[in-house]
């Protein structure tokens, strides 16, 4: 009996294992850049830990292509779709097809709040991340007298992360008086960040601080300050306070060198792993929260190097 029972158990385990391994996640990615790759790596790591397969498609910033790619994932019979949409509005047509095929959809990094399909979202708490940078800026400039000119390099305004980082930053600097906020739209483009920063400093030579919605734009700020002879390290007279959000190597190196004062690092791996966990729970028939946020951490030169392992863009 023991041998028969053992054989039955072993067979059941093999059957369960086979079913477990048959789950396939469709990963629909807007485009690839450092932070997105870091989140996707978290997705793939969690999927591997669970024995799931992943089919990844990348739209290269083309919303219509993403629609077609999602249709392809549906045709391939994926069990769930994780999507980071190129555009909040254009993607819905393909997601409705997934719903008709009874395929759950989880949005990551960029929420689709008006979608009738998306069952859960996980991403950075961009409101908190922007607020952390704003509060740090306000603390540094708290004793400054007179008008305070701040340049804000704004991300894409069709991206909720860009909207929320801006809103959070403004909430963070609300304690400062006499603020002259100069808005520089970038649409996440470094060339626009450079030209916009140049124009802002030409029109406002007394800029006290710069906030970059993505710290990948900090090199553009460094270039402008160098050209103007105003690139001073933290603690020196004339230093322009620089903060950013992301966690890239650009931000890390700028903070270590003393060019930038602080940066907020997103929890990229945790976001990716949570996306897979949400999909798994939905597939298992469990209820999940619609909104799930992963807050970032602010680092300065005093603690960035010690926390290098937590900073996704830092050299490993």
PDB file of C-alpha atoms in Angstrom, residues 53-219:
ATOM      1  CA  UNK A  53       6.504  30.800 -19.388  1.00  0.00           C
ATOM      2  CA  UNK A  54       6.691  34.369 -20.712  1.00  0.00           C
ATOM      3  CA  UNK A  55       6.091  35.577 -24.263  1.00  0.00           C
ATOM      4  CA  UNK A  56       7.382  39.139 -24.588  1.00  0.00           C
ATOM      5  CA  UNK A  57       6.458  41.580 -27.347  1.00  0.00           C
ATOM      6  CA  UNK A  58       7.790  45.136 -27.639  1.00  0.00           C
ATOM      7  CA  UNK A  59       5.850  47.878 -29.454  1.00  0.00           C
ATOM      8  CA  UNK A  60       8.751  50.325 -29.848  1.00  0.00           C
ATOM      9  CA  UNK A  61       6.474  53.227 -28.933  1.00  0.00           C
ATOM     10  CA  UNK A  62       3.856  52.406 -31.592  1.00  0.00           C
ATOM     11  CA  UNK A  63       0.351  52.086 -30.119  1.00  0.00           C
ATOM     12  CA  UNK A  64      -1.119  50.449 -33.223  1.00  0.00           C
ATOM     13  CA  UNK A  65       1.677  47.911 -33.242  1.00  0.00           C
ATOM     14  CA  UNK A  66       0.966  47.168 -29.598  1.00  0.00           C
ATOM     15  CA  UNK A  67      -2.674  46.487 -30.463  1.00  0.00           C
ATOM     16  CA  UNK A  68      -1.592  43.990 -33.110  1.00  0.00           C
ATOM     17  CA  UNK A  69       0.905  42.358 -30.757  1.00  0.00           C
ATOM     18  CA  UNK A  70      -1.735  41.873 -28.063  1.00  0.00           C
ATOM     19  CA  UNK A  71      -4.004  40.272 -30.652  1.00  0.00           C
ATOM     20  CA  UNK A  72      -1.111  37.931 -31.436  1.00  0.00           C
ATOM     21  CA  UNK A  73      -0.698  37.048 -27.749  1.00  0.00           C
ATOM     22  CA  UNK A  74      -4.406  36.235 -27.596  1.00  0.00           C
ATOM     23  CA  UNK A  75      -4.110  34.008 -30.668  1.00  0.00           C
ATOM     24  CA  UNK A  76      -1.189  32.184 -29.035  1.00  0.00           C
ATOM     25  CA  UNK A  77      -3.426  31.314 -26.095  1.00  0.00           C
ATOM     26  CA  UNK A  78      -1.639  33.074 -23.248  1.00  0.00           C
ATOM     27  CA  UNK A  79      -3.282  32.714 -19.845  1.00  0.00           C
ATOM     28  CA  UNK A  80      -2.835  36.324 -18.725  1.00  0.00           C
ATOM     29  CA  UNK A  81      -1.483  39.557 -20.174  1.00  0.00           C
ATOM     30  CA  UNK A  82       0.741  42.087 -18.428  1.00  0.00           C
ATOM     31  CA  UNK A  83       0.714  45.367 -20.317  1.00  0.00           C
ATOM     32  CA  UNK A  84       2.594  48.632 -20.171  1.00  0.00           C
ATOM     33  CA  UNK A  85       0.645  50.705 -22.671  1.00  0.00           C
ATOM     34  CA  UNK A  86       2.117  53.091 -25.209  1.00  0.00           C
ATOM     35  CA  UNK A  87      -0.999  55.207 -24.930  1.00  0.00           C
ATOM     36  CA  UNK A  88      -3.784  55.140 -22.372  1.00  0.00           C
ATOM     37  CA  UNK A  89      -6.554  55.426 -24.949  1.00  0.00           C
ATOM     38  CA  UNK A  90      -5.435  53.529 -28.043  1.00  0.00           C
ATOM     39  CA  UNK A  91      -4.782  50.210 -26.327  1.00  0.00           C
ATOM     40  CA  UNK A  92      -8.359  49.520 -25.183  1.00  0.00           C
ATOM     41  CA  UNK A  93      -9.485  47.931 -28.444  1.00  0.00           C
ATOM     42  CA  UNK A  94      -6.986  45.092 -28.098  1.00  0.00           C
ATOM     43  CA  UNK A  95      -7.683  44.673 -24.394  1.00  0.00           C
ATOM     44  CA  UNK A  96     -11.389  44.192 -25.112  1.00  0.00           C
ATOM     45  CA  UNK A  97     -10.422  41.278 -27.344  1.00  0.00           C
ATOM     46  CA  UNK A  98      -8.524  39.782 -24.397  1.00  0.00           C
ATOM     47  CA  UNK A  99     -11.603  40.149 -22.228  1.00  0.00           C
ATOM     48  CA  UNK A 100     -13.729  38.333 -24.810  1.00  0.00           C
ATOM     49  CA  UNK A 101     -11.144  35.540 -24.737  1.00  0.00           C
ATOM     50  CA  UNK A 102     -11.407  35.428 -20.920  1.00  0.00           C
ATOM     51  CA  UNK A 103      -7.760  36.447 -20.512  1.00  0.00           C
ATOM     52  CA  UNK A 104      -7.132  38.622 -17.428  1.00  0.00           C
ATOM     53  CA  UNK A 105      -5.149  41.815 -17.944  1.00  0.00           C
ATOM     54  CA  UNK A 106      -2.852  43.487 -15.419  1.00  0.00           C
ATOM     55  CA  UNK A 107      -1.388  46.902 -16.229  1.00  0.00           C
ATOM     56  CA  UNK A 108       2.037  47.770 -14.874  1.00  0.00           C
ATOM     57  CA  UNK A 109       4.030  50.983 -14.558  1.00  0.00           C
ATOM     58  CA  UNK A 110       1.348  52.962 -16.431  1.00  0.00           C
ATOM     59  CA  UNK A 111      -2.206  52.704 -15.208  1.00  0.00           C
ATOM     60  CA  UNK A 112      -5.192  52.643 -17.547  1.00  0.00           C
ATOM     61  CA  UNK A 113      -7.779  54.146 -15.184  1.00  0.00           C
ATOM     62  CA  UNK A 114     -10.568  54.342 -17.772  1.00  0.00           C
ATOM     63  CA  UNK A 115     -10.151  50.790 -19.053  1.00  0.00           C
ATOM     64  CA  UNK A 116     -13.132  48.436 -18.836  1.00  0.00           C
ATOM     65  CA  UNK A 117     -10.764  45.483 -18.999  1.00  0.00           C
ATOM     66  CA  UNK A 118      -7.770  45.987 -16.714  1.00  0.00           C
ATOM     67  CA  UNK A 119      -8.390  44.152 -13.454  1.00  0.00           C
ATOM     68  CA  UNK A 120      -5.377  45.425 -11.530  1.00  0.00           C
ATOM     69  CA  UNK A 121      -2.530  47.889 -11.801  1.00  0.00           C
ATOM     70  CA  UNK A 122       0.866  47.921 -10.145  1.00  0.00           C
ATOM     71  CA  UNK A 123       3.438  50.637 -10.518  1.00  0.00           C
ATOM     72  CA  UNK A 124       5.513  53.263  -8.802  1.00  0.00           C
ATOM     73  CA  UNK A 125       3.821  55.643  -6.415  1.00  0.00           C
ATOM     74  CA  UNK A 126       4.820  58.583  -8.591  1.00  0.00           C
ATOM     75  CA  UNK A 127       2.899  61.042  -6.441  1.00  0.00           C
ATOM     76  CA  UNK A 128       4.931  60.055  -3.373  1.00  0.00           C
ATOM     77  CA  UNK A 129       8.156  59.873  -5.383  1.00  0.00           C
ATOM     78  CA  UNK A 130       7.706  63.419  -6.685  1.00  0.00           C
ATOM     79  CA  UNK A 131       6.725  64.624  -3.226  1.00  0.00           C
ATOM     80  CA  UNK A 132       9.900  63.168  -1.691  1.00  0.00           C
ATOM     81  CA  UNK A 133      12.008  65.132  -4.165  1.00  0.00           C
ATOM     82  CA  UNK A 134       9.957  68.269  -3.539  1.00  0.00           C
ATOM     83  CA  UNK A 135      10.195  68.015   0.232  1.00  0.00           C
ATOM     84  CA  UNK A 136      13.961  67.533   0.011  1.00  0.00           C
ATOM     85  CA  UNK A 137      14.249  70.610  -2.215  1.00  0.00           C
ATOM     86  CA  UNK A 138      12.097  72.625   0.186  1.00  0.00           C
ATOM     87  CA  UNK A 139      14.246  71.578   3.158  1.00  0.00           C
ATOM     88  CA  UNK A 140      17.464  72.663   1.428  1.00  0.00           C
ATOM     89  CA  UNK A 141      16.002  76.007   0.334  1.00  0.00           C
ATOM     90  CA  UNK A 142      14.043  76.688   3.547  1.00  0.00           C
ATOM     91  CA  UNK A 143      16.329  79.499   4.676  1.00  0.00           C
ATOM     92  CA  UNK A 144      16.660  81.226   1.309  1.00  0.00           C
ATOM     93  CA  UNK A 145      15.344  84.794   1.228  1.00  0.00           C
ATOM     94  CA  UNK A 146      13.562  86.489  -1.622  1.00  0.00           C
ATOM     95  CA  UNK A 147      12.062  84.913  -4.756  1.00  0.00           C
ATOM     96  CA  UNK A 148      13.025  81.283  -5.368  1.00  0.00           C
ATOM     97  CA  UNK A 149      13.187  80.220  -9.007  1.00  0.00           C
ATOM     98  CA  UNK A 150      12.808  76.497  -9.648  1.00  0.00           C
ATOM     99  CA  UNK A 151      12.972  74.781 -13.029  1.00  0.00           C
ATOM    100  CA  UNK A 152      10.792  71.680 -13.409  1.00  0.00           C
ATOM    101  CA  UNK A 153      11.626  69.312 -16.267  1.00  0.00           C
ATOM    102  CA  UNK A 154       8.189  67.777 -16.773  1.00  0.00           C
ATOM    103  CA  UNK A 155       7.724  64.283 -18.186  1.00  0.00           C
ATOM    104  CA  UNK A 156       5.125  63.275 -20.763  1.00  0.00           C
ATOM    105  CA  UNK A 157       1.710  64.634 -19.860  1.00  0.00           C
ATOM    106  CA  UNK A 158      -0.088  61.676 -21.460  1.00  0.00           C
ATOM    107  CA  UNK A 159       1.715  59.457 -18.948  1.00  0.00           C
ATOM    108  CA  UNK A 160       0.245  59.214 -15.446  1.00  0.00           C
ATOM    109  CA  UNK A 161       3.740  58.878 -14.005  1.00  0.00           C
ATOM    110  CA  UNK A 162       4.709  62.229 -15.503  1.00  0.00           C
ATOM    111  CA  UNK A 163       1.525  63.852 -14.240  1.00  0.00           C
ATOM    112  CA  UNK A 164       1.857  62.448 -10.723  1.00  0.00           C
ATOM    113  CA  UNK A 165       5.574  63.219 -10.325  1.00  0.00           C
ATOM    114  CA  UNK A 166       4.850  66.839 -11.193  1.00  0.00           C
ATOM    115  CA  UNK A 167       1.887  67.020  -8.829  1.00  0.00           C
ATOM    116  CA  UNK A 168       3.857  65.386  -6.015  1.00  0.00           C
ATOM    117  CA  UNK A 169       6.851  67.679  -6.478  1.00  0.00           C
ATOM    118  CA  UNK A 170       4.638  70.757  -6.279  1.00  0.00           C
ATOM    119  CA  UNK A 171       3.032  69.444  -3.130  1.00  0.00           C
ATOM    120  CA  UNK A 172       6.504  68.899  -1.695  1.00  0.00           C
ATOM    121  CA  UNK A 173       7.660  72.484  -2.295  1.00  0.00           C
ATOM    122  CA  UNK A 174       4.380  74.010  -1.099  1.00  0.00           C
ATOM    123  CA  UNK A 175       6.021  75.104   2.166  1.00  0.00           C
ATOM    124  CA  UNK A 176       8.335  77.474   0.284  1.00  0.00           C
ATOM    125  CA  UNK A 177       7.217  81.054  -0.234  1.00  0.00           C
ATOM    126  CA  UNK A 178       7.755  83.267  -3.285  1.00  0.00           C
ATOM    127  CA  UNK A 179       8.405  80.360  -5.651  1.00  0.00           C
ATOM    128  CA  UNK A 180       8.726  81.112  -9.350  1.00  0.00           C
ATOM    129  CA  UNK A 181       8.204  77.737 -11.020  1.00  0.00           C
ATOM    130  CA  UNK A 182       9.470  77.458 -14.592  1.00  0.00           C
ATOM    131  CA  UNK A 183       7.857  74.570 -16.469  1.00  0.00           C
ATOM    132  CA  UNK A 184       9.930  72.825 -19.134  1.00  0.00           C
ATOM    133  CA  UNK A 185       7.994  70.124 -21.038  1.00  0.00           C
ATOM    134  CA  UNK A 186      10.265  67.272 -22.141  1.00  0.00           C
ATOM    135  CA  UNK A 187       7.972  64.400 -23.160  1.00  0.00           C
ATOM    136  CA  UNK A 188      10.751  62.253 -21.629  1.00  0.00           C
ATOM    137  CA  UNK A 189      13.093  63.393 -24.420  1.00  0.00           C
ATOM    138  CA  UNK A 190      16.676  64.298 -23.433  1.00  0.00           C
ATOM    139  CA  UNK A 191      17.180  66.690 -26.358  1.00  0.00           C
ATOM    140  CA  UNK A 192      14.097  68.649 -25.321  1.00  0.00           C
ATOM    141  CA  UNK A 193      15.311  68.622 -21.723  1.00  0.00           C
ATOM    142  CA  UNK A 194      18.639  70.123 -22.822  1.00  0.00           C
ATOM    143  CA  UNK A 195      17.201  72.882 -25.003  1.00  0.00           C
ATOM    144  CA  UNK A 196      14.469  73.655 -22.487  1.00  0.00           C
ATOM    145  CA  UNK A 197      16.964  73.918 -19.628  1.00  0.00           C
ATOM    146  CA  UNK A 198      19.172  76.215 -21.715  1.00  0.00           C
ATOM    147  CA  UNK A 199      16.230  78.503 -22.440  1.00  0.00           C
ATOM    148  CA  UNK A 200      15.103  78.483 -18.812  1.00  0.00           C
ATOM    149  CA  UNK A 201      18.542  79.526 -17.499  1.00  0.00           C
ATOM    150  CA  UNK A 202      18.971  82.183 -20.170  1.00  0.00           C
ATOM    151  CA  UNK A 203      15.678  83.769 -19.169  1.00  0.00           C
ATOM    152  CA  UNK A 204      16.199  83.160 -15.430  1.00  0.00           C
ATOM    153  CA  UNK A 205      19.907  83.276 -14.489  1.00  0.00           C
ATOM    154  CA  UNK A 206      19.088  83.101 -10.768  1.00  0.00           C
ATOM    155  CA  UNK A 207      17.659  79.547 -10.821  1.00  0.00           C
ATOM    156  CA  UNK A 208      17.996  78.005  -7.364  1.00  0.00           C
ATOM    157  CA  UNK A 209      16.870  74.449  -8.081  1.00  0.00           C
ATOM    158  CA  UNK A 210      16.007  71.979 -10.840  1.00  0.00           C
ATOM    159  CA  UNK A 211      13.676  68.999 -10.574  1.00  0.00           C
ATOM    160  CA  UNK A 212      13.994  66.343 -13.280  1.00  0.00           C
ATOM    161  CA  UNK A 213      10.957  64.087 -13.618  1.00  0.00           C
ATOM    162  CA  UNK A 214      13.450  61.484 -14.795  1.00  0.00           C
ATOM    163  CA  UNK A 215      17.027  61.568 -13.536  1.00  0.00           C
ATOM    164  CA  UNK A 216      18.218  60.569 -17.007  1.00  0.00           C
ATOM    165  CA  UNK A 217      17.835  64.277 -17.783  1.00  0.00           C
ATOM    166  CA  UNK A 218      20.302  65.336 -15.090  1.00  0.00           C
ATOM    167  CA  UNK A 219      23.253  65.137 -17.557  1.00  0.00           C
TER     168      UNK A 219
END
